[in-house]
XYZ file of C-alpha atoms in Angstrom:
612
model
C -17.350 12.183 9.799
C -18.724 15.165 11.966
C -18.576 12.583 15.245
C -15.105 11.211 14.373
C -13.424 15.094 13.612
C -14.907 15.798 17.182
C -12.995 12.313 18.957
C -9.704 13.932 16.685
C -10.444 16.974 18.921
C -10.682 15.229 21.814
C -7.769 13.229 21.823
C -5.221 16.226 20.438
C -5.344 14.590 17.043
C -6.583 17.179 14.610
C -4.634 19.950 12.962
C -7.008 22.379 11.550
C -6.044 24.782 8.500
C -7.734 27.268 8.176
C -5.709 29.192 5.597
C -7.219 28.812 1.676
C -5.373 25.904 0.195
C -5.697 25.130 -3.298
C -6.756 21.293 -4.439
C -4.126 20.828 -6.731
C -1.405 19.951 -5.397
C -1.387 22.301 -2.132
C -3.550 20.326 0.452
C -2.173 16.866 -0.585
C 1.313 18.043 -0.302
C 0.830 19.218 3.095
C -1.109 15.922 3.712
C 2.160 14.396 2.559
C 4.409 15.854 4.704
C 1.943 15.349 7.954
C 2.307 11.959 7.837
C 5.718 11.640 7.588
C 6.772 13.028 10.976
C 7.436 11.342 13.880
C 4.322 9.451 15.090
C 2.755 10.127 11.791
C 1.468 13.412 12.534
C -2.202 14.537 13.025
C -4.811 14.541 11.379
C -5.597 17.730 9.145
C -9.106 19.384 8.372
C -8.828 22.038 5.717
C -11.281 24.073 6.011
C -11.498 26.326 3.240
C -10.619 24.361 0.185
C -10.554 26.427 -3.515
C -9.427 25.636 -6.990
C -7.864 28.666 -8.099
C -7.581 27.481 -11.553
C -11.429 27.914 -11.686
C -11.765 30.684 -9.567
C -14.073 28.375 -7.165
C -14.423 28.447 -3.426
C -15.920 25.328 -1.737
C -17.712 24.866 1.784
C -16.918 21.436 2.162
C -14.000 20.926 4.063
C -11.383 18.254 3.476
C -10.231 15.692 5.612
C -7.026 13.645 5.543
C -4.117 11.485 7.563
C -7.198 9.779 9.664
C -5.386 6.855 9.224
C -1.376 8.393 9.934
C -0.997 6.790 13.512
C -1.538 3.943 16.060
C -3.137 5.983 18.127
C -5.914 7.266 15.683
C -6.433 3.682 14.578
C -7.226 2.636 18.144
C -10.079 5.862 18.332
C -11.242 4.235 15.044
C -11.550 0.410 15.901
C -12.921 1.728 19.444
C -10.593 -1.286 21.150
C -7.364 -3.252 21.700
C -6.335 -4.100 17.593
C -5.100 -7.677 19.623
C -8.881 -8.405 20.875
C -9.759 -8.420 17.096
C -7.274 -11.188 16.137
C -8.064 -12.566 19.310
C -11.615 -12.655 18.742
C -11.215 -13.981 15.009
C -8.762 -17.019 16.202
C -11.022 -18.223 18.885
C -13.672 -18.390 15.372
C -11.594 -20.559 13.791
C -9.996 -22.309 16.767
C -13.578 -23.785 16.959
C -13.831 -26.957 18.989
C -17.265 -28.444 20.710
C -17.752 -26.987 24.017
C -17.721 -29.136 27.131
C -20.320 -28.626 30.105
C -23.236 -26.306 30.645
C -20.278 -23.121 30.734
C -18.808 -24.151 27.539
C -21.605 -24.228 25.693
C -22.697 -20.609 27.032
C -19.433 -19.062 26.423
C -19.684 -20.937 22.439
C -22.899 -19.489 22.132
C -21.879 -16.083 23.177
C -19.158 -15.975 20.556
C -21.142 -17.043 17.525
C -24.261 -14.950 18.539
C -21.773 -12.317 17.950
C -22.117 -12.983 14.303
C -24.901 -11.607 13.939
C -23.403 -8.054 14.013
C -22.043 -9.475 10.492
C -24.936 -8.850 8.590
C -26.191 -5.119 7.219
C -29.579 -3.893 8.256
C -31.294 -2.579 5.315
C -33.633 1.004 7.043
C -36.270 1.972 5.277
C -36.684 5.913 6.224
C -34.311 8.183 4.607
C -30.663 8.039 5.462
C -28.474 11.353 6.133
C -26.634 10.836 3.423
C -29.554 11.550 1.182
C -30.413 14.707 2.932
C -29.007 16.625 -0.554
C -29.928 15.073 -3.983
C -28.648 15.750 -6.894
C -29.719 14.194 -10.356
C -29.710 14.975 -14.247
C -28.466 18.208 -14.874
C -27.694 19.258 -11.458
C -24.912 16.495 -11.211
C -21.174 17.517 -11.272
C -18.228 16.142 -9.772
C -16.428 19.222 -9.762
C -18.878 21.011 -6.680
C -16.571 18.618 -4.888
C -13.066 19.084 -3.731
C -11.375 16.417 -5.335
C -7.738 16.492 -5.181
C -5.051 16.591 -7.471
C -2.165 15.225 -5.887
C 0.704 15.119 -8.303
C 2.171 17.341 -11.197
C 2.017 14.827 -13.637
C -1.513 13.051 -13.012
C -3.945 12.504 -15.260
C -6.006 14.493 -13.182
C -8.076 14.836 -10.111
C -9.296 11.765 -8.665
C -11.043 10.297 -5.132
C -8.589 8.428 -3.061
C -10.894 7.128 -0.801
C -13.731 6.047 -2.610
C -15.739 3.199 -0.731
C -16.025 1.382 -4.426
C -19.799 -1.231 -3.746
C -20.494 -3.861 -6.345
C -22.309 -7.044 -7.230
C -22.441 -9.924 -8.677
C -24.822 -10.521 -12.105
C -26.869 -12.397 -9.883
C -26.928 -10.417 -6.745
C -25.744 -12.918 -4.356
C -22.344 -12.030 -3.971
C -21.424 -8.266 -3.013
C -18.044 -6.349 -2.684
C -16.647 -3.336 -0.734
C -13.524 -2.312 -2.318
C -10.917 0.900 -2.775
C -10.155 1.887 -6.430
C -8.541 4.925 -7.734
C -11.246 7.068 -9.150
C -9.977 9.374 -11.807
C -12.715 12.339 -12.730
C -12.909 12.803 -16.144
C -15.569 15.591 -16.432
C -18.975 16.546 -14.324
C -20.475 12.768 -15.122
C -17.775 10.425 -15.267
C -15.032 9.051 -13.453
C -13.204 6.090 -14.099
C -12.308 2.776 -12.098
C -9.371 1.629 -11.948
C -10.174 -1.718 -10.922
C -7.146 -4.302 -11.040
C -7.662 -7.389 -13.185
C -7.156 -9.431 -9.803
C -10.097 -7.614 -7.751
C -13.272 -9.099 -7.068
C -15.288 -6.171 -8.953
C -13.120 -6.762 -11.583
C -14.327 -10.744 -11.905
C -17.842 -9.001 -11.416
C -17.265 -6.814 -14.480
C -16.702 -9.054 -16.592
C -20.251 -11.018 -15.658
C -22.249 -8.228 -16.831
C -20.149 -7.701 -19.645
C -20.617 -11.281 -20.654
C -24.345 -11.141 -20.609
C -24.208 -7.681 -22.069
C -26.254 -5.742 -19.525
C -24.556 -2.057 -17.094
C -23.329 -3.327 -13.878
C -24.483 -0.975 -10.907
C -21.635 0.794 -8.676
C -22.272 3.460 -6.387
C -19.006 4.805 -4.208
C -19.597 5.971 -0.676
C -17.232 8.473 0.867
C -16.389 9.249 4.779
C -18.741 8.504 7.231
C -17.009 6.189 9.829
C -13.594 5.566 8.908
C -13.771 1.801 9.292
C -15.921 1.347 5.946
C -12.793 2.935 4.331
C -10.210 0.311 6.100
C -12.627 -2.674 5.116
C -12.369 -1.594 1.545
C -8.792 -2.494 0.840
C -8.858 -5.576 3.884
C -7.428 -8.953 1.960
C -10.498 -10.487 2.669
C -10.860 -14.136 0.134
C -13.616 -13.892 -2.667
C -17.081 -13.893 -2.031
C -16.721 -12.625 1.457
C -18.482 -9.217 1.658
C -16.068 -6.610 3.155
C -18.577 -4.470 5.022
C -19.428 -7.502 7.345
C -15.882 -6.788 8.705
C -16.998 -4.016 10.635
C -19.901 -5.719 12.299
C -17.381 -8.120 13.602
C -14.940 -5.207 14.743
C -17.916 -2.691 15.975
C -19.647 -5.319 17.268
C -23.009 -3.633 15.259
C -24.721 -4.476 12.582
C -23.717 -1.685 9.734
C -26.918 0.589 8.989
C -27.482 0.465 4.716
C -29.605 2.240 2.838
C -31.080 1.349 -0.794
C -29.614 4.276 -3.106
C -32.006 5.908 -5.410
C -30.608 4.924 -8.909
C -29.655 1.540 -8.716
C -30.318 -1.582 -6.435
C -27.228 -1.417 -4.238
C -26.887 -0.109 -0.812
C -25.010 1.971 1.212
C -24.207 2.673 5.069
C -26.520 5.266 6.099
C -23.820 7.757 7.509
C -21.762 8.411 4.327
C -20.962 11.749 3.521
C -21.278 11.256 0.212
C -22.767 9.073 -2.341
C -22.094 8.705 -5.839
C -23.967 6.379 -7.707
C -23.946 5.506 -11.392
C -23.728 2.322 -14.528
C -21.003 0.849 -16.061
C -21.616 0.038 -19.811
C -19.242 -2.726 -19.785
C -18.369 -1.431 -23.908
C -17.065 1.827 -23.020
C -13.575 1.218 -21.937
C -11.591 5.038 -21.533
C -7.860 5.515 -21.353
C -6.921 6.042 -16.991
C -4.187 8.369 -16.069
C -1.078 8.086 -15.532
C -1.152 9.123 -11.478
C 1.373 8.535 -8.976
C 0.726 5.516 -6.792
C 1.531 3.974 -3.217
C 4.280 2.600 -4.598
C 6.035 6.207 -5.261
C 6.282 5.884 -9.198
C 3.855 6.560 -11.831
C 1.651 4.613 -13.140
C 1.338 4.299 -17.003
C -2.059 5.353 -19.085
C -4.608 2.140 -19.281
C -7.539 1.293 -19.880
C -10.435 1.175 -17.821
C -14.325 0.986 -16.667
C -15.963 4.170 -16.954
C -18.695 5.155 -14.312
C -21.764 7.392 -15.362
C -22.983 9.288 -12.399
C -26.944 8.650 -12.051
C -27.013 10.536 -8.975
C -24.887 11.817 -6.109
C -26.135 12.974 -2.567
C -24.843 13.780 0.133
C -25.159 14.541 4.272
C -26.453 18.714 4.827
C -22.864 19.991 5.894
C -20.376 16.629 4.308
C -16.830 16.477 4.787
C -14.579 14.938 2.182
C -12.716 12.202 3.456
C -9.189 11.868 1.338
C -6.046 10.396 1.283
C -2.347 10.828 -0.259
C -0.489 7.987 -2.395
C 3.349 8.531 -3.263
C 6.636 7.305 -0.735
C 6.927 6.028 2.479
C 5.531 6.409 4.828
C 1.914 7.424 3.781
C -1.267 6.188 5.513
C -1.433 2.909 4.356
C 1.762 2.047 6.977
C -0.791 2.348 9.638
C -3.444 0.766 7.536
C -1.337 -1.942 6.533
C -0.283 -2.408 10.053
C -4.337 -3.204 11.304
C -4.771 -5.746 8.461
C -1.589 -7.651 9.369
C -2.950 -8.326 13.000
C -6.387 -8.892 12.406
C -5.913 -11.510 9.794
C -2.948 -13.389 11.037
C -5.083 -15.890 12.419
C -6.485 -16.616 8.940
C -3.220 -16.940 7.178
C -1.902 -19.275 9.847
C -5.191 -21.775 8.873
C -3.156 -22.355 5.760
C 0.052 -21.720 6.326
C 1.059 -24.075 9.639
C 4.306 -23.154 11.324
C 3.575 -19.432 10.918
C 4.440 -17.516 14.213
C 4.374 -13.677 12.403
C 4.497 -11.454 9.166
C 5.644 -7.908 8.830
C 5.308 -5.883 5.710
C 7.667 -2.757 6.395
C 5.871 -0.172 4.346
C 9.033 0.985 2.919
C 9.074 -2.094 1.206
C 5.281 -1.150 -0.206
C 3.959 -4.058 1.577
C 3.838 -6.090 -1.613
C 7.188 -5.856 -2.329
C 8.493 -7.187 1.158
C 7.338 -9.490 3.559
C 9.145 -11.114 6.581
C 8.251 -14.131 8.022
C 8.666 -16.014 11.146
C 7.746 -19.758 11.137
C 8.888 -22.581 13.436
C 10.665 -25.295 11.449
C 9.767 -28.172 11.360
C 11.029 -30.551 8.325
C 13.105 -29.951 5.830
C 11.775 -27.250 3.043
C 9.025 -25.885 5.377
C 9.568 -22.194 4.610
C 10.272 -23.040 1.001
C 5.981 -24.734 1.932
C 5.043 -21.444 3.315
C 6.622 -19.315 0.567
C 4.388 -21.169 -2.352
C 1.509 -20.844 0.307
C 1.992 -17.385 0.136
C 2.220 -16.741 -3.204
C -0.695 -18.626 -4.216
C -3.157 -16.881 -1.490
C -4.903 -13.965 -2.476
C -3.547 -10.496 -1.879
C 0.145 -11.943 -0.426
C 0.138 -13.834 -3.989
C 1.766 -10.468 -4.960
C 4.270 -10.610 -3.057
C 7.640 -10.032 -4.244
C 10.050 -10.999 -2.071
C 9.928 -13.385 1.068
C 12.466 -13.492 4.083
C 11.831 -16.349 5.928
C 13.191 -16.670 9.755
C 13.020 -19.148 12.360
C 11.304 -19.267 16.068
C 14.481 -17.824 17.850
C 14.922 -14.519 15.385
C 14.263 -11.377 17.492
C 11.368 -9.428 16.858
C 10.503 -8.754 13.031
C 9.716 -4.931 13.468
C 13.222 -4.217 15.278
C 14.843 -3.680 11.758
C 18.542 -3.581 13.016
C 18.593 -6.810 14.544
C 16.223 -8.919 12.414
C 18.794 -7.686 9.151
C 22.045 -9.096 11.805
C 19.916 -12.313 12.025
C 19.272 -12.677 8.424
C 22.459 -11.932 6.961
C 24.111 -14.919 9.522
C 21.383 -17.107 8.378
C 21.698 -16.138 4.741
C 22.874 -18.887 2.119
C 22.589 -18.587 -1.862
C 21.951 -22.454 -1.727
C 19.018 -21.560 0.238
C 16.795 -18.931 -2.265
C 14.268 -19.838 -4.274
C 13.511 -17.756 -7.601
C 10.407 -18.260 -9.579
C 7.616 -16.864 -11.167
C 4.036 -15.531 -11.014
C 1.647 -12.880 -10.606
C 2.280 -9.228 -9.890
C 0.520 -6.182 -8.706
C -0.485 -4.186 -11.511
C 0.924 -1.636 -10.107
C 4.544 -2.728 -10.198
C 6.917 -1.375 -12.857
C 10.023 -3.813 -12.839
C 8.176 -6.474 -13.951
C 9.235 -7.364 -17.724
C 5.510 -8.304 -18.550
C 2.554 -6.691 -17.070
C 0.953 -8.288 -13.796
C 3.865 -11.126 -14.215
C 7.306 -11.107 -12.710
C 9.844 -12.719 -11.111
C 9.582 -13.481 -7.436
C 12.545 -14.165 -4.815
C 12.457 -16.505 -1.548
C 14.628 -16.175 0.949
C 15.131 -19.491 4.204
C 17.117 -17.729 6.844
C 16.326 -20.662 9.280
C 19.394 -22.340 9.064
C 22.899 -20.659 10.664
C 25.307 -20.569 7.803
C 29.069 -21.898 8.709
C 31.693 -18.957 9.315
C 32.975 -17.016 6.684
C 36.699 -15.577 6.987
C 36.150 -12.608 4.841
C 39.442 -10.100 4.122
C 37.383 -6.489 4.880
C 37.994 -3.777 3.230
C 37.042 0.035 3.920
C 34.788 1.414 1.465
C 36.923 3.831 0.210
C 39.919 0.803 -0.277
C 36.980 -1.289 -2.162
C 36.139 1.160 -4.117
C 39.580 1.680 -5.464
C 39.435 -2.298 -6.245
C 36.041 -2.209 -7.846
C 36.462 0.512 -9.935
C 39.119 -0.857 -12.354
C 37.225 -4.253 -12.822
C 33.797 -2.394 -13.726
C 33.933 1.287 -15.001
C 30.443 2.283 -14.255
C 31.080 2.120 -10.511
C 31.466 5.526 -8.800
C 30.411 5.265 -5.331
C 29.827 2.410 -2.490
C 29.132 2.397 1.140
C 29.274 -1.109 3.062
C 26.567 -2.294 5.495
C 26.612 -4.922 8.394
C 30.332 -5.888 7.636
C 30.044 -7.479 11.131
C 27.891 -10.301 10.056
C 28.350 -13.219 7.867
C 27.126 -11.977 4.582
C 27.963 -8.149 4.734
C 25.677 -5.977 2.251
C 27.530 -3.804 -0.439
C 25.911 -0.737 -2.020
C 27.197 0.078 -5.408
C 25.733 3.451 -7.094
C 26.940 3.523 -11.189
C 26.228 5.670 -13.446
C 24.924 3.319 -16.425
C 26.732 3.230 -19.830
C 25.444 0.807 -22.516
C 25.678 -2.387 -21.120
C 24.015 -4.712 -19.062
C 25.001 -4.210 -15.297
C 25.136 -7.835 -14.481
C 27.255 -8.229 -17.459
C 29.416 -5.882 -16.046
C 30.062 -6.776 -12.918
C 31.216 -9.950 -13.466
C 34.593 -9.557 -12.930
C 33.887 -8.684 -9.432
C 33.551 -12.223 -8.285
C 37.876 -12.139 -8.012
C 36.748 -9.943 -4.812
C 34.230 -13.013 -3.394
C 36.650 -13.143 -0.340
C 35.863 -9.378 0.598
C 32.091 -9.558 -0.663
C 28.884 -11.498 -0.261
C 25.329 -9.757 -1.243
C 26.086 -7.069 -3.994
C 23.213 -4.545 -4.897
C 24.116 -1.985 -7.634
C 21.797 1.737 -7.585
C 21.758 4.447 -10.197
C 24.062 6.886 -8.206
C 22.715 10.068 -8.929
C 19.176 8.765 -7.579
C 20.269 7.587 -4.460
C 21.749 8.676 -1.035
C 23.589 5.463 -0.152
C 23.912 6.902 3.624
C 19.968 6.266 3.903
C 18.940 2.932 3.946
C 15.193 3.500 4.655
C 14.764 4.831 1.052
C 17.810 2.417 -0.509
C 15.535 -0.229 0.633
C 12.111 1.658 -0.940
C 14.255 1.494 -4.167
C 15.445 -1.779 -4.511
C 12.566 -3.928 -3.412
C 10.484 -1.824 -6.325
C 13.260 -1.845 -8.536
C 14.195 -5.899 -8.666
C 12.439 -8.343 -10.971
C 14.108 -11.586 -9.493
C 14.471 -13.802 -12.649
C 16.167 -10.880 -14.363
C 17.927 -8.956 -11.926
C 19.984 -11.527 -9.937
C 22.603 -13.344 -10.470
C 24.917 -15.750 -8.323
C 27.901 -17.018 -8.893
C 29.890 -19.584 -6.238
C 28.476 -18.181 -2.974
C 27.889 -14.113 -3.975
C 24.489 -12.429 -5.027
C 24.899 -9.790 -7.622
C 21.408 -7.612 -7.588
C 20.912 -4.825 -10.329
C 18.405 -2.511 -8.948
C 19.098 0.062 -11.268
C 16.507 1.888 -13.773
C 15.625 -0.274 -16.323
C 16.123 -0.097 -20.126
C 16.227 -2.329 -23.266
C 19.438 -3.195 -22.431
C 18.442 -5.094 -19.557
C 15.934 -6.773 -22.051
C 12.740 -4.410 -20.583
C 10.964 -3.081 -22.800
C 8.177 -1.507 -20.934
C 8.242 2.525 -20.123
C 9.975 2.761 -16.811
C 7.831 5.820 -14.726
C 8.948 8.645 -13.163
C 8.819 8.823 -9.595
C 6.225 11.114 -7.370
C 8.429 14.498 -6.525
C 6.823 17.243 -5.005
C 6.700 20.632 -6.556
C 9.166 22.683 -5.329
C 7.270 26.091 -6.140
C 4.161 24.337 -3.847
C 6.405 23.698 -0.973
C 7.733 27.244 -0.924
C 4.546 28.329 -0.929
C 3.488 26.229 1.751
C 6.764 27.370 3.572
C 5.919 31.045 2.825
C 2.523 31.006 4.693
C 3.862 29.299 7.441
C 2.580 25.945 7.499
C 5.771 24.165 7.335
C 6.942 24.432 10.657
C 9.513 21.596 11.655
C 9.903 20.696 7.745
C 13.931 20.778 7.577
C 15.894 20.503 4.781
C 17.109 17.040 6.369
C 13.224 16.111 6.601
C 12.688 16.874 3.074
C 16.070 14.662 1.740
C 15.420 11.567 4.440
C 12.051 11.048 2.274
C 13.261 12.467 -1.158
C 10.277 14.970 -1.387
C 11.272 16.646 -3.984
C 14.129 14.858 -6.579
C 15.800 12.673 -5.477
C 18.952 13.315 -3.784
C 22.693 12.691 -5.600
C 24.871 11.309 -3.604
């Protein structure tokens, strides 16, 4: 990391704090505010990282927001993010080469392969320089964060997670949440859709510990491979050969038979006895809510070493926009290409991370029969990661560009017909809360390829619908109307819920379906209904689409309110990740929060969220 903190230098992209900052909650707050500012801030190196609960003083710094910005990304792929797709489509665009040039420039391209493979070294890496072992093992000489009030605990965010199969022939590079449970074990919260999850369950089936050893820092890019949607069986860390364009340097760790990259900063290595199963959180999550107490893996440390003067490499999970916008961002260009071998017709994907990527996706195809984006939709939910995906827009070749927010919502809303959605069913991130069942939901498709006919609606302002809503459904106390220019204007209602079913409720609206076309009720006092960017963080993580919508005639009625048993869910519905308020005055006290406005801190509900 040492190399990479002096490029930050370099380039103007490192903050360094210097103050004492405590590890629970005080560095990742400030980490969470960083990346939130315009451009995604900088990068920030605390330097001198304690835990004042314990009286402790550590000397490894703490690095985090490497990943906050397009600009940092392009220091850490070392190139144009477009050569990589480029690169990768010409792969698969594969056709016999013609004359004695074509065959030279074929051979050039596959010869490049070879930077796929690791390349085991036999002296003794860096990150071994400092072992530790038996007694002298303990997770807490580390400055692990704490990033939330109400987590379980402290835990790595950026834990480079290396597994295998029984047999050894496949191996896996992925990014887990790694809770610390004392100075020996930590626990893995591996998804039940992950590849070291299937692996898991190998080893448990032949009754024999499965090896995992976690890597953290070193260069960046092992980090991005670990969470890139790569399809099973594919090994993760030959990503960055193809990106560097170098074979990655591993190292057997000292423990167990897996192997590293020789320039971690750390290495923790350790068994899974796949019979001890421990109880995991709750923590707050990318998604900005909490996730519930589970069951997981639990990792006993064997050993952990370590470079002579590490850094800790460390991330922050909560609302938009975090890290993973910028993250997400690199893994939607470099694996377009791959996703268009299946899915023909598709031009482009976006996954704004205020719709936490699997909760949103838009989609530009060109047409070309009847029910082709209704194709691509099941295409996408039944390949790999994007099978999580909540909710599809689907747009044609002529839509303007999918990132220009303003214009691609005009486009939509002319080309939006209920005749044309698609509502089914299948498998959820784990992570999501509005699901009725765990890792099952309902899912919502949207064609917005075809111009709808004109609609003569009678507009009202909000304040004059309001005063026609409010005797039809008594819950409704506020509104505010969006894109009443276009076809299919959208209507935010906040209520305050009483004890009934929402959709129930608002029934009798439909005698207002000439003033109103796409309906989506919010809990009022939750919501700032003159912010959009966080209305639309709420509802995409707030819908379950079989339960939550319902048309009648030509109107879309969407309750994106908190959930309860009387909308027939009966799992715990989490609290949401608010920063402390008594951290950020602190923070504000010794002068760290220059910029931070008041306006800052409601635009991204940092602390509760705002009431209307």
């Amino acid at each position: 990391m040492q190399k990479f903190i002096e490029l930050l230098e370099k380039n103007n992209e490192l903050r360094i704090i210097d103050i004492p900052l405590d590890i629970y909650l005080e560095i990742p707050h400030l980490a969470y505010l960083e990346v939130k500012k315009q451009g995604g801030g900088k990068a920030l190196l605390f330097t001198h990282p304690i835990d004042s609960r314990n009286g402790k003083k550590f000397d490894i710094p703490v690095l985090m927001n490497v990943f906050g910005s397009y600009s940092r990304l392009k220091l850490i792929i070392n190139q144009p993010i477009e050569n990589i797709a480029t690169h990768l489509k010409k792969l698969i665009d594969f056709a016999p080469p013609k004359g004695i040039k074509g065959i030279f420039s074929t051979l050039k391209d596959f010869l490049f392969l070879r930077h796929t493979f690791p390349k085991s070294v036999h002296h003794t890496p860096e990150s071994q320089s400092i072992i530790k072992t038996s007694d002298s093992i303990n997770l807490f000489d580390f400055p692990i964060l704490t990033t939330w009030e109400k987590d379980g605990g402290p835990f790595i965010t950026m834990g480079q997670v290396y597994t295998q199969s029984l047999d050894g022939k496949k191996k896996n590079l992925g990014m887990y949440r790694l809770q610390i449970y004392d100075k020996n074990h930590l626990g893995l919260h591996w998804q039940i859709h992950k590849d070291s999850n299937h692996f898991f369950h190998e080893y448990k089936k032949a009754g024999v510990k499965m090896p995992v050893s976690i890597g953290i820092g070193g260069d960046p890019l092992y980090t991005w491979c670990g969470q890139a949607p790569l399809p099973y069986g594919i090994y993760e860390l030959m990503l960055y050969g193809f990106i560097k364009g170098k074979r990655p340097k591993v190292a057997k760790c000292l423990t167990n038979p897996l192997y590293l990259p020789c320039d971690c900063d750390m290495v923790i290595e350790g068994w899974v006895d796949p019979t001890q199963i421990k109880l995991e959180g709750p923590f707050g999550d990318h998604t900005g809510f909490y996730t519930p107490i589970e069951p997981y893996p639990v990792l006993e440390v064997s050993a952990i070493t370590h470079k002579k003067s590490p850094v800790y490499l460390a991330t922050v999970v909560g609302k938009p926009p975090l890290e993973d916008k910028y993250m997400g961002y690199l893994s939607e260009r470099v694996f377009l290409p791959l996703l268009q071998t299946s899915a023909h017709g598709l031009i482009d994907y976006y996954m704004p991370e205020n719709g936490v990527f699997h909760n949103l996706i838009l989609a530009k195809i060109n047409p070309q029969y009847p029910g082709h984006a209704k194709q691509i939709m099941h295409n996408f939910w039944g390949t790999g990661q994007m099978s999580f995906v909540k909710h599809a827009i689907f747009v044609d070749e002529k839509a303007p560009k999918l990132t220009d927010t303003e214009k691609i919502t005009e486009y939509i809303l002319n080309h939006f017909r209920t005749q044309n959605l698609v509502i089914t069913e299948g498998i959820c991130d784990a992570l999501d809360h509005s699901s009725p069942f765990f890792g099952l939901g309902g899912k919502l498709g949207v064609d917005a390829t075809q111009e709808c006919g004109e609609k003569n609606f009678e507009l009202y302002s909000d304040k004059e619908l309001l005063d026609l809503m409010r005797p039809m459904m008594s819950e409704i106390t506020i509104l505010k109307q969006y894109f009443t220019f276009t076809k299919n204007p959208i209507c935010i209602v906040g209520v305050e819920k009483s004890n009934r079913n929402i959709l129930q409720a608002s029934t009798n609206l439909i005698a207002l379906r000439d003033s109103i076309a796409i309906v989506i009720f919010v809990d009022a006092n939750k919501n700032d209904l003159n912010n959009p960017y966080m209305l639309l963080w709420r509802i995409t993580n707030n819908i379950d689409a079989k339960r939550d919508i319902n048309i009648i005639e030509n109107t879309i009625f969407i309750d994106a309110t908190d959930k309860n048993k009387i909308d027939a869910h009966l799992r715990e519905w989490p609290a949401e990740t608010d920063c402390s308020e008594e951290i950020i005055e602190s923070l504000r006290k010794k002068g760290l929060l220059d910029g931070i406005t008041e306006g800052f801190m409601k635009r991204f509900h940092i602390c509760q969220s705002p009431k209307t």
